[in-house]
Amino acid sequence: MSSTCHIVVADDNREAADTLVEPLGAMGYAAVAAYDGREAVEACSALQPELAILDVEMPLLDGCAAARLIRSGARPPAMIAVLSGLRHWQEPLKSSVGVFDFRLAKPARMEQLAELLTKALGRNRTAGSK
């Protein structure tokens, strides 16, 4: 198994997704972008990432539905984070309690990403040490 942390970032706003993927790649993570919920599910299935960051509002499959499908996969990520620019972003998530492990507000700040990565990597190491 590779020691590189794999991350899937899904956002229908291509610029927003790419803006997160670029610094993650520069930090040494294997980060890939998906541009809708279906692409996110497919990427998670293929890559088996340690972390998925999903925009809550995406076409074809929203972030909540995508997270549920990703969680039901053979090897779901250690963490799934929701990303949203909505001021009332808590509303669509009320029925998704337990689906997401972490919440990020758009635009995601580097401090938030660092905290998220620390938690995801810590959980992955814990899960792998059993």
PDB file of C-alpha atoms in Angstrom:
ATOM      1  CA  MET A   1       0.000   0.000   0.000  1.00  0.00           C
ATOM      2  CA  SER A   2       1.265   3.471  -0.900  1.00  0.00           C
ATOM      3  CA  SER A   3       2.195   5.926   1.840  1.00  0.00           C
ATOM      4  CA  THR A   4       0.764   8.780  -0.241  1.00  0.00           C
ATOM      5  CA  CYS A   5      -2.547  10.161   0.986  1.00  0.00           C
ATOM      6  CA  HIS A   6      -5.133  10.146  -1.806  1.00  0.00           C
ATOM      7  CA  ILE A   7      -7.787  12.854  -1.846  1.00  0.00           C
ATOM      8  CA  VAL A   8     -10.834  13.345  -4.074  1.00  0.00           C
ATOM      9  CA  VAL A   9     -12.166  16.909  -4.313  1.00  0.00           C
ATOM     10  CA  ALA A  10     -15.594  17.245  -5.930  1.00  0.00           C
ATOM     11  CA  ASP A  11     -17.157  20.536  -6.933  1.00  0.00           C
ATOM     12  CA  ASP A  12     -19.191  21.430 -10.015  1.00  0.00           C
ATOM     13  CA  ASN A  13     -17.354  24.753 -10.026  1.00  0.00           C
ATOM     14  CA  ARG A  14     -14.232  23.554 -11.822  1.00  0.00           C
ATOM     15  CA  GLU A  15     -12.165  26.513 -10.667  1.00  0.00           C
ATOM     16  CA  ALA A  16     -13.091  25.854  -7.030  1.00  0.00           C
ATOM     17  CA  ALA A  17     -12.189  22.155  -7.303  1.00  0.00           C
ATOM     18  CA  ASP A  18      -8.922  22.858  -9.083  1.00  0.00           C
ATOM     19  CA  THR A  19      -8.090  25.599  -6.559  1.00  0.00           C
ATOM     20  CA  LEU A  20      -8.176  22.971  -3.794  1.00  0.00           C
ATOM     21  CA  VAL A  21      -6.421  20.233  -5.765  1.00  0.00           C
ATOM     22  CA  GLU A  22      -3.409  22.370  -6.718  1.00  0.00           C
ATOM     23  CA  PRO A  23      -2.159  23.234  -3.205  1.00  0.00           C
ATOM     24  CA  LEU A  24      -2.901  19.709  -1.975  1.00  0.00           C
ATOM     25  CA  GLY A  25      -0.732  18.360  -4.784  1.00  0.00           C
ATOM     26  CA  ALA A  26       1.995  20.861  -3.931  1.00  0.00           C
ATOM     27  CA  MET A  27       1.865  19.601  -0.339  1.00  0.00           C
ATOM     28  CA  GLY A  28       2.605  16.071  -1.584  1.00  0.00           C
ATOM     29  CA  TYR A  29      -0.904  14.609  -1.579  1.00  0.00           C
ATOM     30  CA  ALA A  30      -2.289  12.699  -4.554  1.00  0.00           C
ATOM     31  CA  ALA A  31      -5.326  14.921  -5.100  1.00  0.00           C
ATOM     32  CA  VAL A  32      -7.750  14.633  -8.011  1.00  0.00           C
ATOM     33  CA  ALA A  33     -10.757  16.702  -8.993  1.00  0.00           C
ATOM     34  CA  ALA A  34     -14.246  15.482  -9.845  1.00  0.00           C
ATOM     35  CA  TYR A  35     -16.802  17.891 -11.251  1.00  0.00           C
ATOM     36  CA  ASP A  36     -20.089  16.317 -10.198  1.00  0.00           C
ATOM     37  CA  GLY A  37     -21.379  13.796  -7.686  1.00  0.00           C
ATOM     38  CA  ARG A  38     -21.220  10.817 -10.033  1.00  0.00           C
ATOM     39  CA  GLU A  39     -17.600  11.543 -10.910  1.00  0.00           C
ATOM     40  CA  ALA A  40     -16.857  11.760  -7.177  1.00  0.00           C
ATOM     41  CA  VAL A  41     -18.364   8.325  -6.516  1.00  0.00           C
ATOM     42  CA  GLU A  42     -16.449   6.829  -9.463  1.00  0.00           C
ATOM     43  CA  ALA A  43     -13.173   8.457  -8.386  1.00  0.00           C
ATOM     44  CA  CYS A  44     -13.568   7.204  -4.808  1.00  0.00           C
ATOM     45  CA  SER A  45     -14.331   3.698  -6.036  1.00  0.00           C
ATOM     46  CA  ALA A  46     -11.279   3.664  -8.313  1.00  0.00           C
ATOM     47  CA  LEU A  47      -8.780   5.453  -6.072  1.00  0.00           C
ATOM     48  CA  GLN A  48      -9.925   4.413  -2.603  1.00  0.00           C
ATOM     49  CA  PRO A  49      -8.842   7.763  -1.130  1.00  0.00           C
ATOM     50  CA  GLU A  50      -8.250   8.485   2.528  1.00  0.00           C
ATOM     51  CA  LEU A  51     -10.268  11.690   2.198  1.00  0.00           C
ATOM     52  CA  ALA A  52     -13.121  12.950   0.023  1.00  0.00           C
ATOM     53  CA  ILE A  53     -14.146  16.613   0.000  1.00  0.00           C
ATOM     54  CA  LEU A  54     -17.588  17.061  -1.546  1.00  0.00           C
ATOM     55  CA  ASP A  55     -19.473  20.196  -2.485  1.00  0.00           C
ATOM     56  CA  VAL A  56     -23.007  19.951  -1.135  1.00  0.00           C
ATOM     57  CA  GLU A  57     -24.727  21.263  -4.280  1.00  0.00           C
ATOM     58  CA  MET A  58     -23.679  19.458  -7.463  1.00  0.00           C
ATOM     59  CA  PRO A  59     -25.542  18.295 -10.559  1.00  0.00           C
ATOM     60  CA  LEU A  60     -26.446  14.665 -11.253  1.00  0.00           C
ATOM     61  CA  LEU A  61     -25.825  13.675  -7.646  1.00  0.00           C
ATOM     62  CA  ASP A  62     -25.553  16.153  -4.770  1.00  0.00           C
ATOM     63  CA  GLY A  63     -22.863  15.894  -2.121  1.00  0.00           C
ATOM     64  CA  CYS A  64     -25.150  14.207   0.418  1.00  0.00           C
ATOM     65  CA  ALA A  65     -26.243  11.470  -2.006  1.00  0.00           C
ATOM     66  CA  ALA A  66     -22.683  11.026  -3.268  1.00  0.00           C
ATOM     67  CA  ALA A  67     -21.407  10.676   0.310  1.00  0.00           C
ATOM     68  CA  ARG A  68     -23.959   7.960   1.057  1.00  0.00           C
ATOM     69  CA  LEU A  69     -22.914   5.995  -2.039  1.00  0.00           C
ATOM     70  CA  ILE A  70     -19.230   6.468  -1.247  1.00  0.00           C
ATOM     71  CA  ARG A  71     -19.786   5.280   2.355  1.00  0.00           C
ATOM     72  CA  SER A  72     -21.489   2.135   1.054  1.00  0.00           C
ATOM     73  CA  GLY A  73     -18.465   1.254  -1.112  1.00  0.00           C
ATOM     74  CA  ALA A  74     -15.998  -1.552  -0.482  1.00  0.00           C
ATOM     75  CA  ARG A  75     -13.402   0.740   1.078  1.00  0.00           C
ATOM     76  CA  PRO A  76     -14.828   4.163   1.901  1.00  0.00           C
ATOM     77  CA  PRO A  77     -12.510   7.055   2.782  1.00  0.00           C
ATOM     78  CA  ALA A  78     -11.451   7.482   6.402  1.00  0.00           C
ATOM     79  CA  MET A  79     -13.207  10.851   6.245  1.00  0.00           C
ATOM     80  CA  ILE A  80     -15.710  12.628   4.052  1.00  0.00           C
ATOM     81  CA  ALA A  81     -15.923  16.400   4.335  1.00  0.00           C
ATOM     82  CA  VAL A  82     -18.723  18.585   3.035  1.00  0.00           C
ATOM     83  CA  LEU A  83     -17.874  21.864   1.346  1.00  0.00           C
ATOM     84  CA  SER A  84     -20.382  24.649   0.839  1.00  0.00           C
ATOM     85  CA  GLY A  85     -20.600  28.320   0.087  1.00  0.00           C
ATOM     86  CA  LEU A  86     -24.235  28.526   1.127  1.00  0.00           C
ATOM     87  CA  ARG A  87     -25.029  30.759   4.065  1.00  0.00           C
ATOM     88  CA  HIS A  88     -27.783  28.345   5.063  1.00  0.00           C
ATOM     89  CA  TRP A  89     -25.624  25.319   4.287  1.00  0.00           C
ATOM     90  CA  GLN A  90     -26.674  23.525   7.465  1.00  0.00           C
ATOM     91  CA  GLU A  91     -30.235  23.109   6.132  1.00  0.00           C
ATOM     92  CA  PRO A  92     -29.559  20.495   3.418  1.00  0.00           C
ATOM     93  CA  LEU A  93     -27.362  18.600   5.871  1.00  0.00           C
ATOM     94  CA  LYS A  94     -29.937  18.063   8.607  1.00  0.00           C
ATOM     95  CA  SER A  95     -30.964  14.751   7.065  1.00  0.00           C
ATOM     96  CA  SER A  96     -27.315  13.822   6.481  1.00  0.00           C
ATOM     97  CA  VAL A  97     -26.169  13.558  10.080  1.00  0.00           C
ATOM     98  CA  GLY A  98     -23.449  10.938  10.250  1.00  0.00           C
ATOM     99  CA  VAL A  99     -22.680  11.082   6.522  1.00  0.00           C
ATOM    100  CA  PHE A 100     -20.030  13.783   6.833  1.00  0.00           C
ATOM    101  CA  ASP A 101     -17.157  13.898   9.298  1.00  0.00           C
ATOM    102  CA  PHE A 102     -16.083  17.485   8.765  1.00  0.00           C
ATOM    103  CA  ARG A 103     -17.519  20.699   7.342  1.00  0.00           C
ATOM    104  CA  LEU A 104     -15.663  23.289   5.299  1.00  0.00           C
ATOM    105  CA  ALA A 105     -17.024  26.683   4.285  1.00  0.00           C
ATOM    106  CA  LYS A 106     -16.144  28.072   0.859  1.00  0.00           C
ATOM    107  CA  PRO A 107     -13.636  29.285   0.227  1.00  0.00           C
ATOM    108  CA  ALA A 108     -11.753  26.717   2.270  1.00  0.00           C
ATOM    109  CA  ARG A 109      -8.954  28.238   4.312  1.00  0.00           C
ATOM    110  CA  MET A 110      -5.581  26.511   4.522  1.00  0.00           C
ATOM    111  CA  GLU A 111      -5.949  26.262   8.313  1.00  0.00           C
ATOM    112  CA  GLN A 112      -9.200  24.318   7.834  1.00  0.00           C
ATOM    113  CA  LEU A 113      -7.563  22.034   5.267  1.00  0.00           C
ATOM    114  CA  ALA A 114      -4.607  21.403   7.561  1.00  0.00           C
ATOM    115  CA  GLU A 115      -6.938  20.445  10.418  1.00  0.00           C
ATOM    116  CA  LEU A 116      -8.946  18.189   8.129  1.00  0.00           C
ATOM    117  CA  LEU A 117      -5.832  16.476   6.769  1.00  0.00           C
ATOM    118  CA  THR A 118      -4.475  15.904  10.273  1.00  0.00           C
ATOM    119  CA  LYS A 119      -7.753  14.269  11.309  1.00  0.00           C
ATOM    120  CA  ALA A 120      -8.046  12.167   8.137  1.00  0.00           C
ATOM    121  CA  LEU A 121      -4.465  10.933   8.326  1.00  0.00           C
ATOM    122  CA  GLY A 122      -4.804  10.201  12.035  1.00  0.00           C
ATOM    123  CA  ARG A 123      -7.945   8.158  11.473  1.00  0.00           C
ATOM    124  CA  ASN A 124      -6.360   6.306   8.584  1.00  0.00           C
ATOM    125  CA  ARG A 125      -3.310   5.377  10.649  1.00  0.00           C
ATOM    126  CA  THR A 126      -5.550   4.234  13.490  1.00  0.00           C
ATOM    127  CA  ALA A 127      -7.680   2.109  11.144  1.00  0.00           C
ATOM    128  CA  GLY A 128      -4.585   0.636   9.487  1.00  0.00           C
ATOM    129  CA  SER A 129      -2.955  -0.324  12.782  1.00  0.00           C
ATOM    130  CA  LYS A 130      -5.664  -2.745  13.870  1.00  0.00           C
TER     131      LYS A 130
END
